[in-house]
Short mmCIF file of C-alpha atoms and ligand atoms in Angstrom, two decimals:
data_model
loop_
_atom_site.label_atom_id
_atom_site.label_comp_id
_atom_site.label_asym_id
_atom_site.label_seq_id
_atom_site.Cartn_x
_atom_site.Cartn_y
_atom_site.Cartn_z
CA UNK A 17 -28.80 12.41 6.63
CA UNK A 18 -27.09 15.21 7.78
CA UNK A 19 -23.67 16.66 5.87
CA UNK A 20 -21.64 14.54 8.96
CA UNK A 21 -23.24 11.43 7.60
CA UNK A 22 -22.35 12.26 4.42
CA UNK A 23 -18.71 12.60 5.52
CA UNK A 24 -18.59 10.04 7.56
CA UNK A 25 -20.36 7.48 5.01
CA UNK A 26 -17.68 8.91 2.13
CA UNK A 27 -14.87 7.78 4.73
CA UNK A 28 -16.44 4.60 4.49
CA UNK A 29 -16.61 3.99 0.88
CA UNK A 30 -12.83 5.01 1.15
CA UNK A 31 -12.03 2.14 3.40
CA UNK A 32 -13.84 -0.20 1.56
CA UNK A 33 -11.59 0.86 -2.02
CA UNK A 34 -8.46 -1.09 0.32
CA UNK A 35 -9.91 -4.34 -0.39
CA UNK A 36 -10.02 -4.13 -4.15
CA UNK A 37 -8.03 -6.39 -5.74
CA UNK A 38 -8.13 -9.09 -2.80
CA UNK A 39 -11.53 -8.77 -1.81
CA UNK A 40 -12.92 -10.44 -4.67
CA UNK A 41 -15.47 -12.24 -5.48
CA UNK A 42 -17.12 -10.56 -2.44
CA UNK A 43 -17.71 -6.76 -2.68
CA UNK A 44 -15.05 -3.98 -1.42
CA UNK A 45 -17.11 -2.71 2.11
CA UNK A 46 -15.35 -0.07 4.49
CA UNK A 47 -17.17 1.00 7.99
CA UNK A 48 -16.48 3.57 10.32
CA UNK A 49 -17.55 3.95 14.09
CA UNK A 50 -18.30 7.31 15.42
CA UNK A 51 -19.18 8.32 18.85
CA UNK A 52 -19.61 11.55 19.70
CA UNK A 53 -18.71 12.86 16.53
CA UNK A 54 -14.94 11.43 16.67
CA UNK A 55 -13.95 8.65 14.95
CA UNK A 56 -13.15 5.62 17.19
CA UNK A 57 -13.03 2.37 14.81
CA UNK A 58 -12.28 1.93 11.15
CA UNK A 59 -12.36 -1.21 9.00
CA UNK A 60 -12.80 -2.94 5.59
CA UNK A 61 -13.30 -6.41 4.25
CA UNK A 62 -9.46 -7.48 2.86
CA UNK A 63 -10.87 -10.93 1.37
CA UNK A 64 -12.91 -13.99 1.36
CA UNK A 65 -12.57 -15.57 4.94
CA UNK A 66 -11.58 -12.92 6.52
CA UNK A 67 -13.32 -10.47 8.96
CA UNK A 68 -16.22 -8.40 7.62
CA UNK A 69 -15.79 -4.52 7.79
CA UNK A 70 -17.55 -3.76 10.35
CA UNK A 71 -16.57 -6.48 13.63
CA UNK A 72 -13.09 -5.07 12.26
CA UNK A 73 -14.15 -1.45 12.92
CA UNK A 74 -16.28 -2.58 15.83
CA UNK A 75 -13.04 -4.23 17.21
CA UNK A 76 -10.90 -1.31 17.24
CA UNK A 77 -13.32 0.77 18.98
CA UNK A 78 -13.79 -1.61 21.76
CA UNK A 79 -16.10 -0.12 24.88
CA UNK A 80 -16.68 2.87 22.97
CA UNK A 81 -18.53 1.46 20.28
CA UNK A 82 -21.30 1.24 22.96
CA UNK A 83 -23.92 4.36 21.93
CA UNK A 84 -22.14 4.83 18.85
CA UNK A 85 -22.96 5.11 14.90
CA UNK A 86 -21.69 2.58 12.57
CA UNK A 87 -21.63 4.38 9.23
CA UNK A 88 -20.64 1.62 6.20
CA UNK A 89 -20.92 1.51 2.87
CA UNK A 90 -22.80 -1.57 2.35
CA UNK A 91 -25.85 -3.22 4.46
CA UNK A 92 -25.03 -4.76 7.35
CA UNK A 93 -24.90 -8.71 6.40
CA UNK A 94 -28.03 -10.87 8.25
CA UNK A 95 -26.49 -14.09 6.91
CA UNK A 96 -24.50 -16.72 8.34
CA UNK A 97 -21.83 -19.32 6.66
CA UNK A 98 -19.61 -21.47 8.03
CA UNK A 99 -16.86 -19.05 7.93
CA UNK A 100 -18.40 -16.43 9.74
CA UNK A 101 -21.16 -17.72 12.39
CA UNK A 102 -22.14 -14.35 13.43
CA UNK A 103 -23.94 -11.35 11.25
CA UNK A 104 -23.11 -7.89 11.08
CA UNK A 105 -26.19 -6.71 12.20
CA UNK A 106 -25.67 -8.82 15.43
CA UNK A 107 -22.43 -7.85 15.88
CA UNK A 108 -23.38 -4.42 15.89
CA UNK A 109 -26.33 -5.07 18.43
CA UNK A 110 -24.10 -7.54 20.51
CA UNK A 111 -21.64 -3.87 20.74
CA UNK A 112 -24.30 -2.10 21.96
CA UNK A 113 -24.50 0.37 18.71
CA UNK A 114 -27.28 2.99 18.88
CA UNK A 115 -27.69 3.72 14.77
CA UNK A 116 -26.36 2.05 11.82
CA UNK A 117 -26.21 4.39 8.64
CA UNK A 118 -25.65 2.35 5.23
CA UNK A 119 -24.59 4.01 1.62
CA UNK A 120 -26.10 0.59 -0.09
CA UNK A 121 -28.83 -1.73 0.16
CA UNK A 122 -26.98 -5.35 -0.10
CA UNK A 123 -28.44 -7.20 -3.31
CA UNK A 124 -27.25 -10.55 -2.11
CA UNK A 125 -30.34 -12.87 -2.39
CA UNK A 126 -28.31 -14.68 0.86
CA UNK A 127 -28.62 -11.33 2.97
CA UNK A 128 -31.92 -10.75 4.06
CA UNK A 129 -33.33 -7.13 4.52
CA UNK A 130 -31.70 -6.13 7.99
CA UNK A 131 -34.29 -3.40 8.84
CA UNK A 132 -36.25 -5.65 11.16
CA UNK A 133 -32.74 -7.29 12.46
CA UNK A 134 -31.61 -3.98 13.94
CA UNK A 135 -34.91 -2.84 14.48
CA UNK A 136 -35.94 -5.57 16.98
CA UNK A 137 -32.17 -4.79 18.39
CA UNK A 138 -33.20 -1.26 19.07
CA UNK A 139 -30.86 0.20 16.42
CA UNK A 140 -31.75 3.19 13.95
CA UNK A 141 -30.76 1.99 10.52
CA UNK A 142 -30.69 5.01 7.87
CA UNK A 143 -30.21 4.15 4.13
CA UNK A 144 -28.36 7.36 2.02
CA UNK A 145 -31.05 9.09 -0.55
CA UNK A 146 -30.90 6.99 -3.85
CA UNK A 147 -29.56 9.78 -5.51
CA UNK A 148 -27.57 10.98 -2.94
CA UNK A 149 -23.59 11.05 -3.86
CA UNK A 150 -22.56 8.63 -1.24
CA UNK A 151 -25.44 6.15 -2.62
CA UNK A 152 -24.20 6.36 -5.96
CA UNK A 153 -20.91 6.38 -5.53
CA UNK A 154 -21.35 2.88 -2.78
CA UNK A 155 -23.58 1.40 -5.79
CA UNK A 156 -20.98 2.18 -8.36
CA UNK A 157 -17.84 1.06 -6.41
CA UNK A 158 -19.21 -2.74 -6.44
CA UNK A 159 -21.32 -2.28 -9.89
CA UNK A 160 -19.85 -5.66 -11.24
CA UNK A 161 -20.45 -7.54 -8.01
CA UNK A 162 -23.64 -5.91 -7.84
CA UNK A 163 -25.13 -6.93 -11.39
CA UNK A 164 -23.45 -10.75 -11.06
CA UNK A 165 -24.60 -11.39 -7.52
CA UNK A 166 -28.59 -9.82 -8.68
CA UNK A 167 -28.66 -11.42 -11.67
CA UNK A 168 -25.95 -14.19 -12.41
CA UNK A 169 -24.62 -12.35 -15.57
CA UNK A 170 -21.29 -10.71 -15.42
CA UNK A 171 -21.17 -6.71 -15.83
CA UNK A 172 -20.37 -5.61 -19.38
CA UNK A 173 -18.88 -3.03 -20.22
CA UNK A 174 -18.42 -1.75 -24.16
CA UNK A 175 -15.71 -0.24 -24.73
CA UNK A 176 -14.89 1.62 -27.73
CA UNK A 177 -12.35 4.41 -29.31
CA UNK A 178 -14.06 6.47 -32.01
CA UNK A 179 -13.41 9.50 -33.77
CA UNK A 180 -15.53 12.61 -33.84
CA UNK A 181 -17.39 11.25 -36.79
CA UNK A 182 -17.93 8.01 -34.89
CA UNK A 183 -15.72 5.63 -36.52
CA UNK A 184 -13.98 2.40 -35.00
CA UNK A 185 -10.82 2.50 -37.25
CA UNK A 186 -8.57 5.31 -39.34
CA UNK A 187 -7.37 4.55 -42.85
CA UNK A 188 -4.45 3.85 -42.75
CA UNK A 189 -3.38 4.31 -39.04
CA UNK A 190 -3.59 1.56 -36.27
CA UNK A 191 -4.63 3.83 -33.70
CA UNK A 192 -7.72 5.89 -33.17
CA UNK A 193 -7.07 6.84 -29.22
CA UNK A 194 -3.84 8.40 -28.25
CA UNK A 195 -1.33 6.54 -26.21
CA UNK A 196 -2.69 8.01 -22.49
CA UNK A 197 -5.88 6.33 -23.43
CA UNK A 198 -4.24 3.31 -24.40
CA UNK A 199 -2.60 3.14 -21.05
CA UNK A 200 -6.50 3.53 -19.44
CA UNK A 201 -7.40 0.59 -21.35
CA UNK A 202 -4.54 -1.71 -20.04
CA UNK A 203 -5.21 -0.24 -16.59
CA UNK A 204 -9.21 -1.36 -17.36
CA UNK A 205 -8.22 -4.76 -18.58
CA UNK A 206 -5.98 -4.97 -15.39
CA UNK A 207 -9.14 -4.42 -13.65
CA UNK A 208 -11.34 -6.93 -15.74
CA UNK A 209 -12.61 -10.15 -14.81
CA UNK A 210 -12.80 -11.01 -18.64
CA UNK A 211 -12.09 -9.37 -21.88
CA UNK A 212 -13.29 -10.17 -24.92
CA UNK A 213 -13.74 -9.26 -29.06
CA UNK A 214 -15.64 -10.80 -31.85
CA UNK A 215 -13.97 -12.98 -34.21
CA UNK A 216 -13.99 -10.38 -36.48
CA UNK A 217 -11.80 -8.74 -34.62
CA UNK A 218 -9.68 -11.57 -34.02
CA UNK A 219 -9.59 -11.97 -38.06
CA UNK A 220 -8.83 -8.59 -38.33
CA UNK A 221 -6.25 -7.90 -35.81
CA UNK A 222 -5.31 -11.39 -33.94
CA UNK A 223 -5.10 -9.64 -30.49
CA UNK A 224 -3.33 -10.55 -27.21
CA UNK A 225 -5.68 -8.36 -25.12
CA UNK A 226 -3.78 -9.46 -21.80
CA UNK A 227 -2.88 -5.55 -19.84
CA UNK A 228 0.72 -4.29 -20.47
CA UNK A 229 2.51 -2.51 -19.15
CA UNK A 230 0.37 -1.98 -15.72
CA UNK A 231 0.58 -3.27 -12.64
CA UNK A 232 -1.51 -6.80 -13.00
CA UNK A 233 -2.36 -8.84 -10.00
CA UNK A 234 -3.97 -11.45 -12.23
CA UNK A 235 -4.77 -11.34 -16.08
CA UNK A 236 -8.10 -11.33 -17.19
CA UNK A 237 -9.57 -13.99 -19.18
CA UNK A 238 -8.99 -13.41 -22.60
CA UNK A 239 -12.07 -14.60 -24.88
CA UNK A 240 -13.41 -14.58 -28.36
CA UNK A 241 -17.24 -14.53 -29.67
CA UNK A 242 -18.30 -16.17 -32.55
CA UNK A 243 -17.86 -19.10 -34.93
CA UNK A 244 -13.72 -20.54 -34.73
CA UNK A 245 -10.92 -21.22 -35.91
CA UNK A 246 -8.93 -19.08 -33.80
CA UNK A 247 -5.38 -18.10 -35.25
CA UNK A 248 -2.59 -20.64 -35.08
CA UNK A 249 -0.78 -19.44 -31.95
CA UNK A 250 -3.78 -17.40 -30.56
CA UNK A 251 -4.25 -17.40 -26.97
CA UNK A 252 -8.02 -16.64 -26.82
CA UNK A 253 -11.15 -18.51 -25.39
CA UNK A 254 -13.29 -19.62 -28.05
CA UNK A 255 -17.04 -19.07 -26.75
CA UNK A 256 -18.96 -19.86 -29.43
CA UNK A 257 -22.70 -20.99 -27.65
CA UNK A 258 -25.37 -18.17 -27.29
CA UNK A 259 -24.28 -15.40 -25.78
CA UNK A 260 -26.43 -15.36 -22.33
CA UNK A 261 -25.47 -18.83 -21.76
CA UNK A 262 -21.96 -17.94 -22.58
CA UNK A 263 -22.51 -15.07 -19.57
CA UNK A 264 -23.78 -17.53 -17.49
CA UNK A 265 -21.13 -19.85 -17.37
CA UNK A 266 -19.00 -17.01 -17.14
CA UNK A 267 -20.53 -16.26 -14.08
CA UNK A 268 -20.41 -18.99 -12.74
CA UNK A 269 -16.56 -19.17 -12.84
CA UNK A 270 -16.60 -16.15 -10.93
CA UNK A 271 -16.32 -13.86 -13.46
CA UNK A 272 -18.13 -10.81 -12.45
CA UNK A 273 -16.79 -7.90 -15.01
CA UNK A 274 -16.12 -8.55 -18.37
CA UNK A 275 -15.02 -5.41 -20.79
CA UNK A 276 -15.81 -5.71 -24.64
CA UNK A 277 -13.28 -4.27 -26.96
CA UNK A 278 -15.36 -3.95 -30.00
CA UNK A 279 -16.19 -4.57 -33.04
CA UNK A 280 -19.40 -3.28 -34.35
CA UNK A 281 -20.97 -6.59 -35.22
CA UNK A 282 -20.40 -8.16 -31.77
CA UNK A 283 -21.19 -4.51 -30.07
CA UNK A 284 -24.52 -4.68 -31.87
CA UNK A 285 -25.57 -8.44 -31.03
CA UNK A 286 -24.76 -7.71 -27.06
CA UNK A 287 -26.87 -4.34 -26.71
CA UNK A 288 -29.89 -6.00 -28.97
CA UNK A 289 -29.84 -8.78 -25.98
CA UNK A 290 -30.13 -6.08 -23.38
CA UNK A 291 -26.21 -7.54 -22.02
CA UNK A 292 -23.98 -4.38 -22.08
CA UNK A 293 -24.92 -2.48 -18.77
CA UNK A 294 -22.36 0.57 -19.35
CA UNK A 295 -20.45 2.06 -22.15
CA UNK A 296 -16.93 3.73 -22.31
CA UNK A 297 -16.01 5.99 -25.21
CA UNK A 298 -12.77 6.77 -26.05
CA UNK A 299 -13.34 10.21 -28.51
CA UNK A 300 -10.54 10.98 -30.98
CA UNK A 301 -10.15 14.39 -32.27
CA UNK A 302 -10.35 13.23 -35.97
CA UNK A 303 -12.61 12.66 -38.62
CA UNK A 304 -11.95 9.71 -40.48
CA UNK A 305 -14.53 10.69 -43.21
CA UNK A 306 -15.01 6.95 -43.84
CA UNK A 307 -14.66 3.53 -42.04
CA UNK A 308 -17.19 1.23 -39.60
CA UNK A 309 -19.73 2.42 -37.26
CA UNK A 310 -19.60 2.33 -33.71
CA UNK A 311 -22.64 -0.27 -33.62
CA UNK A 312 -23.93 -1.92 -36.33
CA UNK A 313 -27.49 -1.45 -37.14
CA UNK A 314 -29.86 -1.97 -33.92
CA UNK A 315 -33.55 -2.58 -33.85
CA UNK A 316 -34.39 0.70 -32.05
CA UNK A 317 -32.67 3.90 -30.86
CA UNK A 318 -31.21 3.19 -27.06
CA UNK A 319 -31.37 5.96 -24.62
CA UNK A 320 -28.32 5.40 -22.16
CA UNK A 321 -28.19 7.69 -18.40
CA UNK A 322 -25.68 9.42 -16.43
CA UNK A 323 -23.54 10.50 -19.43
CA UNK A 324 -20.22 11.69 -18.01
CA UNK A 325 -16.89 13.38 -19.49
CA UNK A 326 -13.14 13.80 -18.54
CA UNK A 327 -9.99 14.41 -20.56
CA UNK A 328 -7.87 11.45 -21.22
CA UNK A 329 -4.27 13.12 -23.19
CA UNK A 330 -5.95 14.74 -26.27
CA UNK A 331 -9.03 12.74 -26.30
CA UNK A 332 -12.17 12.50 -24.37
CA UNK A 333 -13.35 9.38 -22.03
CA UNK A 334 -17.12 9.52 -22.43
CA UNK A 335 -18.98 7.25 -19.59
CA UNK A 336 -22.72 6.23 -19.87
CA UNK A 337 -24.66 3.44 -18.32
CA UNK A 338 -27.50 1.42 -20.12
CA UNK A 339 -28.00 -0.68 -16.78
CA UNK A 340 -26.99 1.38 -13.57
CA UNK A 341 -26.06 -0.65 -10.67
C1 AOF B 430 -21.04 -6.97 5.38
N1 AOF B 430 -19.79 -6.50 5.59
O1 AOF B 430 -17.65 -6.34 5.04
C2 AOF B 430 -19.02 -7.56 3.60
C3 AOF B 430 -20.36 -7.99 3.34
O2 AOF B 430 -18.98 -15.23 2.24
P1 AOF B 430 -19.24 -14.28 3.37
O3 AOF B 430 -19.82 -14.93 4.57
O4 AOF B 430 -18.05 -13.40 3.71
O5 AOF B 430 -20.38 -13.28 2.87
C4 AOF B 430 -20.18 -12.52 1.73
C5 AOF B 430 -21.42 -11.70 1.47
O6 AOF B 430 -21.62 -10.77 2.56
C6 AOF B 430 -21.28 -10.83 0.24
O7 AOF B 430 -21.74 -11.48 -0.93
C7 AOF B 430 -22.14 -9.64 0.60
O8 AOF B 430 -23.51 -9.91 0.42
C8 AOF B 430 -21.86 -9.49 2.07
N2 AOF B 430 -20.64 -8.69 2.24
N3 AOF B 430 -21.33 -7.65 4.23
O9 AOF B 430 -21.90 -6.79 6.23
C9 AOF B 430 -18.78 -6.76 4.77
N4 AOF B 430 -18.01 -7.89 2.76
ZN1 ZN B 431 -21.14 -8.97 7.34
#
């Protein structure tokens, strides 16, 4: 990998950020052809049905895709539906490509390894370090698709607003997080597949948890865990089986992303199953000096990776993953 794969492979996971919204359920991909070192074809997958990134890419370079790289930000697919009769990785042999350079491996049980594909084609197929930014950033970009297409379990994501004495609530105030973090949280709900409380929380605080005041292409589904009766008047799913076979069904309806909004009891029974796979923190420059726990008690101390900070208003957006994609 040298630093013009790197820039060429970060163009690619660029592209591939155009689909999101429409490319769903399938993952956001981008691809880039380079001969030469110029840039002569650039693509993405806009949604189910429609061209894959790269014959779009491939396409717009025409001839002069012949001898080139195809840089793209997920594995070239080796499958074929009914849709689309041809692979990537034949497309890209069919154009004569000399080297295929991939951010991600593709975790789709459906898509077989393509290493022998374009090796029997005579193309060079280079995989970005694990580690490497572009690899983590590729994995990261389609973590939800990622963890539902691997395992058949939507991606959760806890998220919570504390203060700096790591409490969930303020006597005698409503909020905890100021109102720019508020407006992240609509924004992430926007973005959500699902979202979902306890019904302690719904006791507590009968929430709408549909995003306001965002743009929304589509609400997420709005659900509650536990043991009814909702609220007159309360929009919510009731889910009130076991919580894996609550995922699963979940999944099955497409839902790939689902973002927890608390409270302790439910946080608790989701990372003791081993179901949250990444945590946000919204940290609140107060100390309540009283008031509930993040998590309720847990059988044993977790250890989460790739702890991350950035200002959000007045308070701090703390990221962490339990399960990284
Ligand atoms: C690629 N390039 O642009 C995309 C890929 O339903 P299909 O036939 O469109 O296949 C979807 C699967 O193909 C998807 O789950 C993922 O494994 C892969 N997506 N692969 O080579 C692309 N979008
Ligand atoms: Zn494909």
């Amino acid at each position: 990998m040298t630093a013009d794969d790197a820039r060429f492979l970060a163009r690619a996971i660029d592209l591939a950020e155009r689909g999101r919204g429409t490319a769903h359920p399938n993952p956001v991909v981008g691809a880039v052809v380079v001969r030469d070192g110029e840039v002569v074809g650039e693509g993405w997958h806009v949604r189910p049905g429609e061209g894959h990134a790269e014959p779009i890419a491939l396409a717009q370079a025409g001839e002069r895709a012949r001898g080139a790289t195809v840089y793209v930000s997920l594995e070239p697919c080796t499958h074929v539906t009914p849709r689309k009769p041809v692979p990537c990785a034949q497309t890209c042999s069919a154009a004569g490509v000399a080297r295929v350079v991939t951010a991600a491996l593709d975790p789709n049980p459906l898509v077989a390894d393509g290493r022998e594909l374009l090796a029997a084609a005579g193309i060079a197929f280079d995989v970005a370090p694990h580690d490497s930014p572009e690899a983590v950033r590729a994995r990261r970009q389609n973590e939800a698709w990622r963890t539902w297409i691997a395992t058949g379990r939507p991606f959760v994501t806890l998220k919570c607003a504390v203060t700096l004495d790591g409490r969930v609530a303020v006597p005698g105030r409503r909020w905890v997080s100021g109102p720019e973090s508020r407006h992240v949280v609509h924004l992430l709900r926007a973005a959500s597949d699902a979202v979902g409380v306890g019904m302690g929380t719904v006791r507590r605080e009968n929430p709408r948890l549909d995003a306001r005041d965002v743009p929304v292409a589509r609400q997420p589904r709005r659900l509650a865990f536990g043991s009814g009766p909702l609220p007159e008047g309360s929009q919510l799913e009731l889910l009130s089986g076991p919580l894996a076979e609550e995922l699963a069904q979940l999944a099955a309806a497409d839902v790939q992303s689902l973002l927890l909004e608390g409270g302790p009891t439910l946080a608790a029974a989701f990372l003791e199953q081993g179901l949250v796979d990444k945590l946000l923190l919204f940290v609140a420059p107060t100390l309540a000096g009283e008031g509930p726990p993040l998590v309720g008690p847990l059988a044993a101390p977790l250890d989460l990776h790739a702890l991350e900070s950035r200002q959000v208003g007045g308070d701090v957006l703390l990221t962490a993953y339990i399960n990284e994609p």
